[in-house]
Amino acid sequence: MEVVVIGGGPAGRCAAMEASQLEAEVTLIEKDKIGGKCLHKGCMVVCGLNDVAKFYLDSQNYQKQGMISEIPEINFSEVTKRLRDTTGKIKKVLEFETHSTGVEIINGEAHIQKDRVVVDNKEIPYDKLLIATGSRAKIPPIRGVENAVTYADLPYLEDLPEKLLIVGSGVIAAEFASIFSSFGSEVRVFCRSQFLKMLDPEVKEYVIKNLLPGVDITEGARVNEISNEGLKIAQQTVEGQVLLATGLTPNSEIAQNMVKIGDHKE
């Protein structure tokens, strides 16, 4: 049986290895990097930044207690470079592990045509097709939104933002607010509705008090425009680097000729 898997993130890669171990002939197609968003732009990047933030907070506490004389300075460009270096090393391990199970990896963008997949004019037939293309940042229809950054841009930032303006109200917004406020950035969060509305009120209160001290949270805020200098709300202009944390949208377009795609690309 010939199996083609499109998407080399955790889901696609694990499925490809499992199918290969069940004696299928498996081709795994990935247009970017094996490991997917989770490794290179999402979960692992958050974990890495969070570890550095915790170290920095611990240093401040040790200095207050007289255990160390100085608080180390953060070289943010080196932090992001080390993140990229580390995820690059993990990618090589994942590639080796995937190859070792007999999976063929092809780098390129896949296009589905009836009973075959085409990558760079190469046709790959299949008996079974698995689409595991993950998701990407959801970009809201705000004027000048191209001036904002998303989680995908963070591993490539050179400078720590002095002022960070986060647009969003969910867990991702809370994570980055905590991390960057720990680094010393002045962080403000702008929520269209309620902040962390999925949490019980007492849990939300605990998070804000203990994990987001010093973070300014504005609920019911409608952002009208984003620029290189900041954002506009009503008649107010707020300066800073804008980070979008407005959710995710599926990368489902590849299957639009095979199944019905909903309004939210589900």
mmCIF file of C-alpha atoms in Angstrom:
data_model
loop_
_atom_site.group_PDB
_atom_site.id
_atom_site.type_symbol
_atom_site.label_atom_id
_atom_site.label_comp_id
_atom_site.label_asym_id
_atom_site.label_seq_id
_atom_site.Cartn_x
_atom_site.Cartn_y
_atom_site.Cartn_z
ATOM 1 C CA MET A 1 0.000 0.000 0.000
ATOM 2 C CA GLU A 2 1.273 3.442 -0.955
ATOM 3 C CA VAL A 3 0.586 6.095 1.647
ATOM 4 C CA VAL A 4 1.251 9.813 1.172
ATOM 5 C CA VAL A 5 1.280 12.132 4.178
ATOM 6 C CA ILE A 6 1.230 15.886 3.618
ATOM 7 C CA GLY A 7 2.621 17.776 6.598
ATOM 8 C CA GLY A 8 5.713 16.998 8.648
ATOM 9 C CA GLY A 9 4.575 18.273 12.037
ATOM 10 C CA PRO A 10 3.973 16.016 15.060
ATOM 11 C CA ALA A 11 0.734 14.525 13.676
ATOM 12 C CA GLY A 12 1.910 13.856 10.136
ATOM 13 C CA ARG A 13 5.357 12.608 11.079
ATOM 14 C CA CYS A 14 4.097 10.177 13.738
ATOM 15 C CA ALA A 15 1.397 8.869 11.384
ATOM 16 C CA ALA A 16 3.953 8.378 8.620
ATOM 17 C CA MET A 17 6.302 6.393 10.881
ATOM 18 C CA GLU A 18 3.469 4.258 12.220
ATOM 19 C CA ALA A 19 2.233 3.466 8.711
ATOM 20 C CA SER A 20 5.746 2.575 7.601
ATOM 21 C CA GLN A 21 6.169 0.222 10.552
ATOM 22 C CA LEU A 22 2.941 -1.458 9.398
ATOM 23 C CA GLU A 23 4.782 -2.165 6.111
ATOM 24 C CA ALA A 24 3.197 0.562 3.987
ATOM 25 C CA GLU A 25 5.307 2.437 1.450
ATOM 26 C CA VAL A 26 5.198 5.940 2.897
ATOM 27 C CA THR A 27 6.090 9.323 1.440
ATOM 28 C CA LEU A 28 6.059 12.318 3.774
ATOM 29 C CA ILE A 29 5.847 15.738 2.132
ATOM 30 C CA GLU A 30 6.809 18.887 4.052
ATOM 31 C CA LYS A 31 7.068 22.311 2.429
ATOM 32 C CA ASP A 32 9.066 23.928 5.241
ATOM 33 C CA LYS A 33 10.816 22.090 8.081
ATOM 34 C CA ILE A 34 10.274 18.688 9.651
ATOM 35 C CA GLY A 35 8.871 19.258 13.122
ATOM 36 C CA GLY A 36 6.329 21.779 11.908
ATOM 37 C CA LYS A 37 4.954 24.810 13.677
ATOM 38 C CA CYS A 38 5.179 23.222 17.116
ATOM 39 C CA LEU A 39 8.951 22.835 16.983
ATOM 40 C CA HIS A 40 10.026 25.860 14.971
ATOM 41 C CA LYS A 41 7.453 28.564 15.710
ATOM 42 C CA GLY A 42 5.069 27.478 18.439
ATOM 43 C CA CYS A 43 5.243 25.253 21.500
ATOM 44 C CA MET A 44 9.002 24.780 21.722
ATOM 45 C CA VAL A 45 9.715 28.461 21.085
ATOM 46 C CA VAL A 46 7.326 29.399 23.899
ATOM 47 C CA CYS A 47 9.013 26.853 26.182
ATOM 48 C CA GLY A 48 12.465 28.204 25.352
ATOM 49 C CA LEU A 49 11.504 31.837 25.905
ATOM 50 C CA ASN A 50 9.715 30.885 29.118
ATOM 51 C CA ASP A 51 12.838 29.137 30.454
ATOM 52 C CA VAL A 52 14.924 32.262 29.846
ATOM 53 C CA ALA A 53 12.233 34.443 31.445
ATOM 54 C CA LYS A 54 12.176 32.224 34.555
ATOM 55 C CA PHE A 55 15.961 32.395 34.797
ATOM 56 C CA TYR A 56 15.826 36.178 34.569
ATOM 57 C CA LEU A 57 13.147 36.403 37.281
ATOM 58 C CA ASP A 58 15.135 34.033 39.498
ATOM 59 C CA SER A 59 18.198 36.250 39.050
ATOM 60 C CA GLN A 60 16.211 39.256 40.226
ATOM 61 C CA ASN A 61 15.065 37.369 43.316
ATOM 62 C CA TYR A 62 18.597 36.141 44.071
ATOM 63 C CA GLN A 63 19.908 39.703 43.771
ATOM 64 C CA LYS A 64 17.251 41.010 46.166
ATOM 65 C CA GLN A 65 18.262 38.347 48.683
ATOM 66 C CA GLY A 66 21.927 39.282 48.352
ATOM 67 C CA MET A 67 22.877 35.942 46.815
ATOM 68 C CA ILE A 68 24.272 37.555 43.650
ATOM 69 C CA SER A 69 25.547 41.086 43.174
ATOM 70 C CA GLU A 70 24.200 41.847 39.712
ATOM 71 C CA ILE A 71 21.260 40.954 37.499
ATOM 72 C CA PRO A 72 22.423 39.676 34.090
ATOM 73 C CA GLU A 73 21.404 41.591 30.991
ATOM 74 C CA ILE A 74 19.398 39.849 28.284
ATOM 75 C CA ASN A 75 20.906 39.715 24.798
ATOM 76 C CA PHE A 76 17.654 39.052 22.990
ATOM 77 C CA SER A 77 19.187 38.511 19.551
ATOM 78 C CA GLU A 78 21.353 35.775 21.074
ATOM 79 C CA VAL A 79 18.302 34.259 22.790
ATOM 80 C CA THR A 80 16.418 33.932 19.496
ATOM 81 C CA LYS A 81 19.536 32.714 17.679
ATOM 82 C CA ARG A 82 20.015 29.964 20.278
ATOM 83 C CA LEU A 83 16.363 29.034 19.919
ATOM 84 C CA ARG A 84 16.788 28.614 16.165
ATOM 85 C CA ASP A 85 20.016 26.669 16.631
ATOM 86 C CA THR A 86 18.391 24.307 19.124
ATOM 87 C CA THR A 87 15.270 23.663 17.065
ATOM 88 C CA GLY A 88 17.531 23.098 14.049
ATOM 89 C CA LYS A 89 19.390 20.368 15.928
ATOM 90 C CA ILE A 90 16.131 18.753 17.009
ATOM 91 C CA LYS A 91 14.942 18.852 13.387
ATOM 92 C CA LYS A 92 17.946 16.766 12.326
ATOM 93 C CA VAL A 93 17.145 14.209 15.024
ATOM 94 C CA LEU A 94 13.538 14.007 13.836
ATOM 95 C CA GLU A 95 14.633 13.600 10.220
ATOM 96 C CA PHE A 96 16.980 10.755 11.171
ATOM 97 C CA GLU A 97 14.289 9.083 13.267
ATOM 98 C CA THR A 98 11.737 9.383 10.456
ATOM 99 C CA HIS A 99 14.118 8.041 7.800
ATOM 100 C CA SER A 100 15.069 5.134 10.071
ATOM 101 C CA THR A 101 11.502 3.794 9.926
ATOM 102 C CA GLY A 102 11.625 3.685 6.130
ATOM 103 C CA VAL A 103 9.714 6.892 5.394
ATOM 104 C CA GLU A 104 10.782 8.888 2.343
ATOM 105 C CA ILE A 105 10.820 12.631 3.039
ATOM 106 C CA ILE A 106 10.237 15.096 0.222
ATOM 107 C CA ASN A 107 10.662 18.824 0.761
ATOM 108 C CA GLY A 108 8.316 20.880 -1.349
ATOM 109 C CA GLU A 109 4.769 22.159 -1.681
ATOM 110 C CA ALA A 110 2.206 19.486 -2.445
ATOM 111 C CA HIS A 111 -0.747 19.825 -4.826
ATOM 112 C CA ILE A 112 -3.496 17.216 -4.945
ATOM 113 C CA GLN A 113 -4.672 16.057 -8.379
ATOM 114 C CA LYS A 114 -7.283 13.265 -8.318
ATOM 115 C CA ASP A 115 -5.431 10.061 -7.398
ATOM 116 C CA ARG A 116 -1.978 11.553 -7.099
ATOM 117 C CA VAL A 117 0.011 14.291 -5.398
ATOM 118 C CA VAL A 118 2.306 16.570 -7.368
ATOM 119 C CA VAL A 119 5.429 18.139 -5.859
ATOM 120 C CA ASP A 120 7.671 20.226 -8.104
ATOM 121 C CA ASN A 121 6.234 18.506 -11.208
ATOM 122 C CA LYS A 122 6.899 15.075 -9.691
ATOM 123 C CA GLU A 123 3.801 12.874 -9.516
ATOM 124 C CA ILE A 124 3.382 10.670 -6.454
ATOM 125 C CA PRO A 125 0.532 8.124 -6.623
ATOM 126 C CA TYR A 126 -1.194 6.949 -3.465
ATOM 127 C CA ASP A 127 -3.681 4.421 -2.146
ATOM 128 C CA LYS A 128 -4.218 6.371 1.065
ATOM 129 C CA LEU A 129 -3.731 10.091 1.618
ATOM 130 C CA LEU A 130 -3.379 11.800 4.990
ATOM 131 C CA ILE A 131 -3.503 15.589 5.145
ATOM 132 C CA ALA A 132 -1.888 16.930 8.332
ATOM 133 C CA THR A 133 -1.092 20.497 7.369
ATOM 134 C CA GLY A 134 -1.745 22.115 10.747
ATOM 135 C CA SER A 135 -2.654 25.760 11.201
ATOM 136 C CA ARG A 136 -1.308 29.284 11.002
ATOM 137 C CA ALA A 137 -1.894 32.584 12.743
ATOM 138 C CA LYS A 138 -5.350 34.014 12.181
ATOM 139 C CA ILE A 139 -5.004 37.540 10.840
ATOM 140 C CA PRO A 140 -7.905 39.873 11.708
ATOM 141 C CA PRO A 141 -9.200 42.389 9.142
ATOM 142 C CA ILE A 142 -7.585 45.464 10.688
ATOM 143 C CA ARG A 143 -6.170 48.334 8.647
ATOM 144 C CA GLY A 144 -2.376 48.127 8.573
ATOM 145 C CA VAL A 145 -2.314 44.618 10.052
ATOM 146 C CA GLU A 146 0.766 43.827 7.968
ATOM 147 C CA ASN A 147 2.752 46.019 10.401
ATOM 148 C CA ALA A 148 2.134 43.586 13.253
ATOM 149 C CA VAL A 149 4.071 40.418 14.084
ATOM 150 C CA THR A 150 2.756 36.991 15.074
ATOM 151 C CA TYR A 151 4.189 34.037 16.986
ATOM 152 C CA ALA A 152 5.851 32.927 13.740
ATOM 153 C CA ASP A 153 8.035 36.059 13.691
ATOM 154 C CA LEU A 154 9.277 35.836 17.284
ATOM 155 C CA PRO A 155 12.175 33.416 16.635
ATOM 156 C CA TYR A 156 13.608 36.005 14.242
ATOM 157 C CA LEU A 157 13.297 39.149 16.365
ATOM 158 C CA GLU A 158 16.616 40.850 16.976
ATOM 159 C CA ASP A 159 15.600 43.335 19.650
ATOM 160 C CA LEU A 160 13.528 42.999 22.794
ATOM 161 C CA PRO A 161 10.509 45.308 22.390
ATOM 162 C CA GLU A 162 10.567 48.150 24.897
ATOM 163 C CA LYS A 163 6.784 48.324 24.618
ATOM 164 C CA LEU A 164 4.737 45.338 23.469
ATOM 165 C CA LEU A 165 1.073 45.664 22.501
ATOM 166 C CA ILE A 166 -0.644 42.279 22.344
ATOM 167 C CA VAL A 167 -3.929 42.014 20.473
ATOM 168 C CA GLY A 168 -5.820 38.967 21.714
ATOM 169 C CA SER A 169 -7.563 37.562 24.747
ATOM 170 C CA GLY A 170 -6.703 33.884 24.968
ATOM 171 C CA VAL A 171 -3.977 31.633 26.307
ATOM 172 C CA ILE A 172 -1.424 32.612 23.645
ATOM 173 C CA ALA A 173 -1.849 36.276 24.523
ATOM 174 C CA ALA A 174 -1.415 35.463 28.218
ATOM 175 C CA GLU A 175 1.713 33.371 27.592
ATOM 176 C CA PHE A 176 3.498 36.084 25.648
ATOM 177 C CA ALA A 177 2.364 38.780 28.072
ATOM 178 C CA SER A 178 3.931 36.826 30.921
ATOM 179 C CA ILE A 179 7.169 36.102 29.044
ATOM 180 C CA PHE A 180 7.851 39.597 27.747
ATOM 181 C CA SER A 181 6.825 41.373 30.931
ATOM 182 C CA SER A 182 9.299 39.101 32.745
ATOM 183 C CA PHE A 183 11.980 40.250 30.295
ATOM 184 C CA GLY A 184 11.229 43.841 31.260
ATOM 185 C CA SER A 185 9.052 44.941 28.350
ATOM 186 C CA GLU A 186 6.146 47.234 29.107
ATOM 187 C CA VAL A 187 3.239 45.003 28.061
ATOM 188 C CA ARG A 188 -0.348 45.936 27.305
ATOM 189 C CA VAL A 189 -3.038 43.475 26.204
ATOM 190 C CA PHE A 190 -6.035 44.588 24.150
ATOM 191 C CA CYS A 191 -9.017 42.210 24.154
ATOM 192 C CA ARG A 192 -12.024 42.524 21.894
ATOM 193 C CA SER A 193 -14.119 40.732 24.519
ATOM 194 C CA GLN A 194 -13.103 39.325 27.912
ATOM 195 C CA PHE A 195 -9.558 38.279 28.771
ATOM 196 C CA LEU A 196 -9.232 34.496 29.354
ATOM 197 C CA LYS A 197 -13.011 34.106 29.311
ATOM 198 C CA MET A 198 -12.657 30.315 29.094
ATOM 199 C CA LEU A 199 -11.346 30.237 32.681
ATOM 200 C CA ASP A 200 -13.313 30.277 35.894
ATOM 201 C CA PRO A 201 -13.284 33.778 37.431
ATOM 202 C CA GLU A 202 -11.120 32.768 40.398
ATOM 203 C CA VAL A 203 -8.567 31.101 38.101
ATOM 204 C CA LYS A 204 -8.475 34.144 35.844
ATOM 205 C CA GLU A 205 -7.939 36.382 38.867
ATOM 206 C CA TYR A 206 -5.064 34.180 40.064
ATOM 207 C CA VAL A 207 -3.384 34.243 36.637
ATOM 208 C CA ILE A 208 -3.582 38.024 36.354
ATOM 209 C CA LYS A 209 -2.369 38.605 39.900
ATOM 210 C CA ASN A 210 0.459 36.059 40.012
ATOM 211 C CA LEU A 211 1.585 35.524 36.421
ATOM 212 C CA LEU A 212 0.869 38.900 34.856
ATOM 213 C CA PRO A 213 1.835 41.512 37.457
ATOM 214 C CA GLY A 214 2.371 44.871 35.840
ATOM 215 C CA VAL A 215 0.598 43.872 32.611
ATOM 216 C CA ASP A 216 -2.116 46.339 31.599
ATOM 217 C CA ILE A 217 -5.201 44.526 30.269
ATOM 218 C CA THR A 218 -7.934 46.384 28.388
ATOM 219 C CA GLU A 219 -11.146 44.471 27.716
ATOM 220 C CA GLY A 220 -13.758 45.467 25.154
ATOM 221 C CA ALA A 221 -11.115 47.147 22.995
ATOM 222 C CA ARG A 222 -11.598 47.419 19.240
ATOM 223 C CA VAL A 223 -8.360 48.076 17.380
ATOM 224 C CA ASN A 224 -8.987 50.337 14.391
ATOM 225 C CA GLU A 225 -5.531 50.526 12.846
ATOM 226 C CA ILE A 226 -2.010 49.173 13.239
ATOM 227 C CA SER A 227 1.160 50.942 12.158
ATOM 228 C CA ASN A 228 4.899 50.598 12.646
ATOM 229 C CA GLU A 229 4.575 52.943 15.613
ATOM 230 C CA GLY A 230 1.725 51.131 17.405
ATOM 231 C CA LEU A 231 -2.054 50.892 17.204
ATOM 232 C CA LYS A 232 -5.161 53.053 17.353
ATOM 233 C CA ILE A 233 -8.184 52.446 19.552
ATOM 234 C CA ALA A 234 -11.066 54.896 19.163
ATOM 235 C CA GLN A 235 -9.299 58.272 19.255
ATOM 236 C CA GLN A 236 -6.304 56.977 21.209
ATOM 237 C CA THR A 237 -2.905 56.104 19.713
ATOM 238 C CA VAL A 238 -0.750 53.666 21.684
ATOM 239 C CA GLU A 239 2.944 53.288 20.844
ATOM 240 C CA GLY A 240 4.761 49.970 20.739
ATOM 241 C CA GLN A 241 5.421 46.779 18.800
ATOM 242 C CA VAL A 242 2.127 45.057 17.965
ATOM 243 C CA LEU A 243 1.901 41.285 18.418
ATOM 244 C CA LEU A 244 -1.181 39.467 17.140
ATOM 245 C CA ALA A 245 -2.467 36.630 19.303
ATOM 246 C CA THR A 246 -5.889 36.376 17.715
ATOM 247 C CA GLY A 247 -6.123 32.621 17.316
ATOM 248 C CA LEU A 248 -5.318 30.101 14.590
ATOM 249 C CA THR A 249 -6.828 29.122 11.263
ATOM 250 C CA PRO A 250 -6.473 25.692 9.585
ATOM 251 C CA ASN A 251 -4.231 25.200 6.555
ATOM 252 C CA SER A 252 -7.089 23.426 4.809
ATOM 253 C CA GLU A 253 -7.020 25.051 1.373
ATOM 254 C CA ILE A 254 -5.083 22.119 -0.053
ATOM 255 C CA ALA A 255 -8.186 19.932 0.327
ATOM 256 C CA GLN A 256 -10.761 22.391 -1.036
ATOM 257 C CA ASN A 257 -11.342 20.319 -4.178
ATOM 258 C CA MET A 258 -11.829 17.124 -2.175
ATOM 259 C CA VAL A 259 -14.048 18.125 0.745
ATOM 260 C CA LYS A 260 -16.275 21.041 1.669
ATOM 261 C CA ILE A 261 -14.376 23.765 3.508
ATOM 262 C CA GLY A 262 -16.320 25.879 5.997
ATOM 263 C CA ASP A 263 -16.318 29.635 6.420
ATOM 264 C CA HIS A 264 -13.586 29.345 9.049
ATOM 265 C CA LYS A 265 -11.599 26.901 6.861
ATOM 266 C CA GLU A 266 -12.650 23.993 9.068
#
